[in-house]
PDB file of C-alpha atoms and ligand atoms in Angstrom:
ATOM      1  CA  UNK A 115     120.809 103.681  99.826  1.00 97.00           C
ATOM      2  CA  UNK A 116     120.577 104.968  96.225  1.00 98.00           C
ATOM      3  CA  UNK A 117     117.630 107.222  95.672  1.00 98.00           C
ATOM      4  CA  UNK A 118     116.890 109.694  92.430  1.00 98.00           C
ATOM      5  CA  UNK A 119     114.917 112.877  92.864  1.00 98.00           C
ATOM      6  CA  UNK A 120     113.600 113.787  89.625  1.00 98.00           C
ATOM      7  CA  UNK A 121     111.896 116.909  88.272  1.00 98.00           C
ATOM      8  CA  UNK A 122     110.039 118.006  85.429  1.00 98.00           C
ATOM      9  CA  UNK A 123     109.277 120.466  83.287  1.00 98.00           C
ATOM     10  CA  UNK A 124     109.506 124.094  84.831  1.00 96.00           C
ATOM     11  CA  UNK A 125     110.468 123.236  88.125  1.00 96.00           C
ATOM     12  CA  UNK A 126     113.821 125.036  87.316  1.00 95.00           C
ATOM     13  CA  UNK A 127     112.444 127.527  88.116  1.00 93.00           C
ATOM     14  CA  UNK A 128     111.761 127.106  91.406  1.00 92.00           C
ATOM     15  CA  UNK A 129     112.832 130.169  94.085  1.00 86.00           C
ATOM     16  CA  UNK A 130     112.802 132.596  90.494  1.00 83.00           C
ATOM     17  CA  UNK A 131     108.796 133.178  89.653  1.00 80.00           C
ATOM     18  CA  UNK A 132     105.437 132.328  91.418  1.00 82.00           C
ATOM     19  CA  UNK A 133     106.681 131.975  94.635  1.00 81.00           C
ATOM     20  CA  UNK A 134     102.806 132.353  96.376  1.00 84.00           C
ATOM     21  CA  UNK A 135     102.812 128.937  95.071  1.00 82.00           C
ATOM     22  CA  UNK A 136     105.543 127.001  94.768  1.00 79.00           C
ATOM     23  CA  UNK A 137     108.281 129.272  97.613  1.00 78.00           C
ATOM     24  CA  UNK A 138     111.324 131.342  97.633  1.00 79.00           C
ATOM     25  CA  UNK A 139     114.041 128.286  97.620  1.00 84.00           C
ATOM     26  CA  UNK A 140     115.826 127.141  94.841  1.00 91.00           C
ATOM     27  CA  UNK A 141     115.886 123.428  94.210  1.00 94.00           C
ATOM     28  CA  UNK A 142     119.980 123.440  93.769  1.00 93.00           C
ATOM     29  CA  UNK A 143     120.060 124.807  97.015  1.00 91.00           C
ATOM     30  CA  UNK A 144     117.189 122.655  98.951  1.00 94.00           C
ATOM     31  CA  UNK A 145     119.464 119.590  97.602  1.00 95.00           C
ATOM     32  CA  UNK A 146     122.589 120.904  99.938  1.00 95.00           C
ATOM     33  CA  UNK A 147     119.578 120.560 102.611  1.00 94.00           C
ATOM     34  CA  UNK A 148     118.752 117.345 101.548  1.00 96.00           C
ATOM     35  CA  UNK A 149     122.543 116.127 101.700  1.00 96.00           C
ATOM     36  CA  UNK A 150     123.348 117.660 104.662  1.00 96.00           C
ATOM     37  CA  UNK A 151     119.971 115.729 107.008  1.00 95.00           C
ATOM     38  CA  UNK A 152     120.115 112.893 105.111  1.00 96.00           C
ATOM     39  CA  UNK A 153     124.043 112.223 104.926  1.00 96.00           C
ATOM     40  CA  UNK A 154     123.482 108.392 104.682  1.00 95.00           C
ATOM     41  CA  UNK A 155     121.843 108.545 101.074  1.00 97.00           C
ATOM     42  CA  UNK A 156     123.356 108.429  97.701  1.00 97.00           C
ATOM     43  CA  UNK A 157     121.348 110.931  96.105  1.00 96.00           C
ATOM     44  CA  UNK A 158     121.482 111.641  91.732  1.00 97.00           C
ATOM     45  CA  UNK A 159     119.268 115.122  91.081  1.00 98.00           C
ATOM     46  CA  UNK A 160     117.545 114.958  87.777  1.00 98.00           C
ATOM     47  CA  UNK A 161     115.458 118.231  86.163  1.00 98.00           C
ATOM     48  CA  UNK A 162     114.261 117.940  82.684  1.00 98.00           C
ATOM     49  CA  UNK A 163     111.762 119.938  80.615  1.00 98.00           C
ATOM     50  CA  UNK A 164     111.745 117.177  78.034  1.00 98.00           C
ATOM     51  CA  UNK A 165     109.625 114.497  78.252  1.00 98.00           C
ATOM     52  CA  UNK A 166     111.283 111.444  77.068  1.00 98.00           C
ATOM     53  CA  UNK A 167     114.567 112.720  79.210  1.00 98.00           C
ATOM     54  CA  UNK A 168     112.286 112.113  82.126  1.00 99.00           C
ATOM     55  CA  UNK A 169     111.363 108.967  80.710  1.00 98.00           C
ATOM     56  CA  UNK A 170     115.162 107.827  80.059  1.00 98.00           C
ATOM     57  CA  UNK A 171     116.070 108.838  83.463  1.00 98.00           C
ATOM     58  CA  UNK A 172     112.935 106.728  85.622  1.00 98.00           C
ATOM     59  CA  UNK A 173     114.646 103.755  82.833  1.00 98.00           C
ATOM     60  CA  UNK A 174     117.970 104.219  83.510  1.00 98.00           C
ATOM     61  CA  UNK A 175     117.783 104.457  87.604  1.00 98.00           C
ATOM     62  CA  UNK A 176     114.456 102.295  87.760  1.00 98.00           C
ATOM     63  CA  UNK A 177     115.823  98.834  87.895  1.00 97.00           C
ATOM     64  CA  UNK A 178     119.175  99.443  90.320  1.00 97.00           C
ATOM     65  CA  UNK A 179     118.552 102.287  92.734  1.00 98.00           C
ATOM     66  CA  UNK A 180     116.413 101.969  95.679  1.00 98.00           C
ATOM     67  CA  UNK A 181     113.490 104.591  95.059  1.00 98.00           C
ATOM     68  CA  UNK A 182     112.271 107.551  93.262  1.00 98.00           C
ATOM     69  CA  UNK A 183     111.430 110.662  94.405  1.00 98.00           C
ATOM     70  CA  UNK A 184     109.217 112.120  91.387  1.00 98.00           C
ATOM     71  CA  UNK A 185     107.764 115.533  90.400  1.00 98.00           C
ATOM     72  CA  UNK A 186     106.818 114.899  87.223  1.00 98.00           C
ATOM     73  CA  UNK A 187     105.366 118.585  86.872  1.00 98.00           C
ATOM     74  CA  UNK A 188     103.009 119.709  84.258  1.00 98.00           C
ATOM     75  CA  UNK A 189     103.305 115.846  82.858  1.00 98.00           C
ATOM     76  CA  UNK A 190     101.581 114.313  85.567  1.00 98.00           C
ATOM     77  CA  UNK A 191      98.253 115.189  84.378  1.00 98.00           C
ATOM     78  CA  UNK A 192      99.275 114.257  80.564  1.00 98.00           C
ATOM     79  CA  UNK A 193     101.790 111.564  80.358  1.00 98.00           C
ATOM     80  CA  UNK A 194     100.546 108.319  79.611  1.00 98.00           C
ATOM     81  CA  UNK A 195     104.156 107.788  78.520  1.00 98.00           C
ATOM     82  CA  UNK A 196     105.774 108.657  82.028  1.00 98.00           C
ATOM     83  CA  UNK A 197     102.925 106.827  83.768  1.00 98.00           C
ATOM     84  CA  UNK A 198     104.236 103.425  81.643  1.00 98.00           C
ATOM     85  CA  UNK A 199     107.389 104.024  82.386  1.00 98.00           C
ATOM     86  CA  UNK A 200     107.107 103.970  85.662  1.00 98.00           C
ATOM     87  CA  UNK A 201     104.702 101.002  85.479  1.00 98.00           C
ATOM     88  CA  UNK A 202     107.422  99.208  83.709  1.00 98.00           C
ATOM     89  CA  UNK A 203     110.152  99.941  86.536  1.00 98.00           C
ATOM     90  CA  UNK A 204     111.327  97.213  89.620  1.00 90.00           C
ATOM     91  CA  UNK A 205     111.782 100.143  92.421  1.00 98.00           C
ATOM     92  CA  UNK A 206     109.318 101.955  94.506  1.00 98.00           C
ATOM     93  CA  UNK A 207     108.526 105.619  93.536  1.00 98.00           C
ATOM     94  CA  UNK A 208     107.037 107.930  95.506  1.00 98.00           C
ATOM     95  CA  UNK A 209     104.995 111.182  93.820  1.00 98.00           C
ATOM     96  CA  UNK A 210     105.681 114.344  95.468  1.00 98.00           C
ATOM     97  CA  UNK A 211     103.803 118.215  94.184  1.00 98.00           C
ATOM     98  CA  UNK A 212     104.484 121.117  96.106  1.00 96.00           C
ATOM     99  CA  UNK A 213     101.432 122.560  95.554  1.00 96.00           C
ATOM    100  CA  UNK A 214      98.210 120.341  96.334  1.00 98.00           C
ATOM    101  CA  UNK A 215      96.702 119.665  93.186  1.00 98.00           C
ATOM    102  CA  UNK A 216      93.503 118.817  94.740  1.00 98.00           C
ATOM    103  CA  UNK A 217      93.112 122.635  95.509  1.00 97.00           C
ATOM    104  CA  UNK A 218      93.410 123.962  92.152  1.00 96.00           C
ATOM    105  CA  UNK A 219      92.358 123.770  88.752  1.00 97.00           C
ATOM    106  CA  UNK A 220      89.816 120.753  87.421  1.00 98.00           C
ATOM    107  CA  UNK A 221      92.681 119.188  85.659  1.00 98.00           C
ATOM    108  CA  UNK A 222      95.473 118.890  88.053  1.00 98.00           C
ATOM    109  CA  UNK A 223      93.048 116.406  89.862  1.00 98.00           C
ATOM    110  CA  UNK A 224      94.495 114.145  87.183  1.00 98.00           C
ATOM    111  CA  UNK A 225      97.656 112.119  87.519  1.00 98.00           C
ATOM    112  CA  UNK A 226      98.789 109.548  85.082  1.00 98.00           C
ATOM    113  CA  UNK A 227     101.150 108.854  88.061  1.00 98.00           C
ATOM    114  CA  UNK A 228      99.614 108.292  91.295  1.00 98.00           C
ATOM    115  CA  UNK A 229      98.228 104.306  90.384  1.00 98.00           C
ATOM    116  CA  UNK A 230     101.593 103.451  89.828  1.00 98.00           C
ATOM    117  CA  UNK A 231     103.224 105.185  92.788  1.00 98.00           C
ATOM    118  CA  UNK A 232     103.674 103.800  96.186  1.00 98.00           C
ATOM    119  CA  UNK A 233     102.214 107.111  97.578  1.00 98.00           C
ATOM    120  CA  UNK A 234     101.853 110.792  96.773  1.00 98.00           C
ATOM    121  CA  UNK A 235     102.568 113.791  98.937  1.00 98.00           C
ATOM    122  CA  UNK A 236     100.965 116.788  97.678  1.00 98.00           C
ATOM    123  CA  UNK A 237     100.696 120.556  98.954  1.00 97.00           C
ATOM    124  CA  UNK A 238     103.142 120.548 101.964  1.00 96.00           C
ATOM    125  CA  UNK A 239     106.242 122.432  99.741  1.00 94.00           C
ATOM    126  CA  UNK A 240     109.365 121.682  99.677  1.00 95.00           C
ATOM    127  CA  UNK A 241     109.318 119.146 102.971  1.00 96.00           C
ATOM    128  CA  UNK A 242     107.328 116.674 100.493  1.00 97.00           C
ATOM    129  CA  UNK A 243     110.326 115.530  98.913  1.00 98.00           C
ATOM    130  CA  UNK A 244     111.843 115.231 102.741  1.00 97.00           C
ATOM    131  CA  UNK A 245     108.995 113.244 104.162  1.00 98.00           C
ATOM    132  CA  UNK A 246     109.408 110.952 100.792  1.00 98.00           C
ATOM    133  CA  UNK A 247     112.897 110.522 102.448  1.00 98.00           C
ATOM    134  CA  UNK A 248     111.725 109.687 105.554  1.00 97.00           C
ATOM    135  CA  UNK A 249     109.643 106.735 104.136  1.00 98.00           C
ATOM    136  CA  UNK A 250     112.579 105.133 102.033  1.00 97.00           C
ATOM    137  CA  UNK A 251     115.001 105.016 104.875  1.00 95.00           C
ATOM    138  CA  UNK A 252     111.977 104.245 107.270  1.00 84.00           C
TER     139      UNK A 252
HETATM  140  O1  CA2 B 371     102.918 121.466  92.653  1.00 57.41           O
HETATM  141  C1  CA2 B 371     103.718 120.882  91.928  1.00 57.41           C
HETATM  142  O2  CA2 B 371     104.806 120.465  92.335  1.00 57.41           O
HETATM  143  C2  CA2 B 371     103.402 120.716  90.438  1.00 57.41           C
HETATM  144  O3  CA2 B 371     103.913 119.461  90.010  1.00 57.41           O
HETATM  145  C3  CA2 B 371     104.113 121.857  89.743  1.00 57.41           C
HETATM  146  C4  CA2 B 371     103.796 121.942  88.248  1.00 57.41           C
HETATM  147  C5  CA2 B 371     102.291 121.927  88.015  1.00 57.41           C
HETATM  148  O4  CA2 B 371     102.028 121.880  86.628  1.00 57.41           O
HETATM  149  C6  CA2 B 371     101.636 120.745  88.689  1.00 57.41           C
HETATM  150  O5  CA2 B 371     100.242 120.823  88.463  1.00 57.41           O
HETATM  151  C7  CA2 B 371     101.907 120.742  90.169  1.00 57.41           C
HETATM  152  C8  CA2 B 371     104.350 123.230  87.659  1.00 57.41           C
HETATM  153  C9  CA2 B 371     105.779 123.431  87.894  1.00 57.41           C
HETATM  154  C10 CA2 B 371     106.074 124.854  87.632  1.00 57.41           C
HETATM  155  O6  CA2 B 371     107.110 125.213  88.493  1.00 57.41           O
HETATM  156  C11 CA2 B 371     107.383 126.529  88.633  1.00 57.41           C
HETATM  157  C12 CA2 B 371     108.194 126.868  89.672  1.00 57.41           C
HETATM  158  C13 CA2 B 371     108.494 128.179  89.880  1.00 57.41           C
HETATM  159  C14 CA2 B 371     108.007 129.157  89.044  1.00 57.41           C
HETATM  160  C15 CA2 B 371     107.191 128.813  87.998  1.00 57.41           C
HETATM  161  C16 CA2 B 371     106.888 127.493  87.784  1.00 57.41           C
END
């Protein structure tokens, strides 16, 4: 099973600032993690802090892997762009925020994302992106 984690903008730098919200792990090494208890997956890691790299990447992997795993960071609650790409795509993509977004500001309550996705997990930290695991290989 072929599955694509993607990240946006910022989330490099996960485990370096903030970590009262978003933890003390680095996403390089939550990946080994990810390899190592789910050993049956073919897994490609994506980060960008561009945009239309995000974009080209849910293009490129959207019509021959079998699911994303997307954080689309700050550009989930201003992307019309991302939110067509992914419209446009074959494979299932599931939303994933380590924060919840419902708990914060006014305008993280948006997502240009979550209409198109098969679900969003939101607020549980890192283990979203596991439990979006879980529900590709069922
Ligand atoms: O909770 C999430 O995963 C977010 O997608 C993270 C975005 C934020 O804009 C969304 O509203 C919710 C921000 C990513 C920033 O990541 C950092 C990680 C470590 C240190 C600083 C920023």
């Amino acid at each position: 099973m072929k599955i694509a984690i993607i990240n946006g903008p910022n989330l490099n730098l996960l485990g370096k600032r903030e970590p009262e919200i978003y933890g003390i792990a680095s996403f390089d090494n939550y990946l080994l993690h990810l390899k190592e208890a789910f050993p049956t997956v073919d897994f490609t890691y994506f980060q960008s802090n561009i945009e239309g790299d995000l974009i080209d990447e849910i293009q490129r992997v959207g019509f021959s892997y079998d699911g994303i795993i997307l954080n689309p960071g700050g550009y989930t609650h201003t992307s019309v762009a991302i939110g067509d790409a992914i419209a446009a795509i074959k494979i299932p993509l599931v939303e994933v925020h380590i924060s919840n977004i419902f708990g914060r500001e006014e305008f993280r309550k948006i997502s240009h994302v979550s209409a198109k996705a098969v679900g969003v997990i939101s607020g549980l930290g890192l283990k979203g992106y596991e439990l979006a695991l879980q529900y590709f290989i069922k």
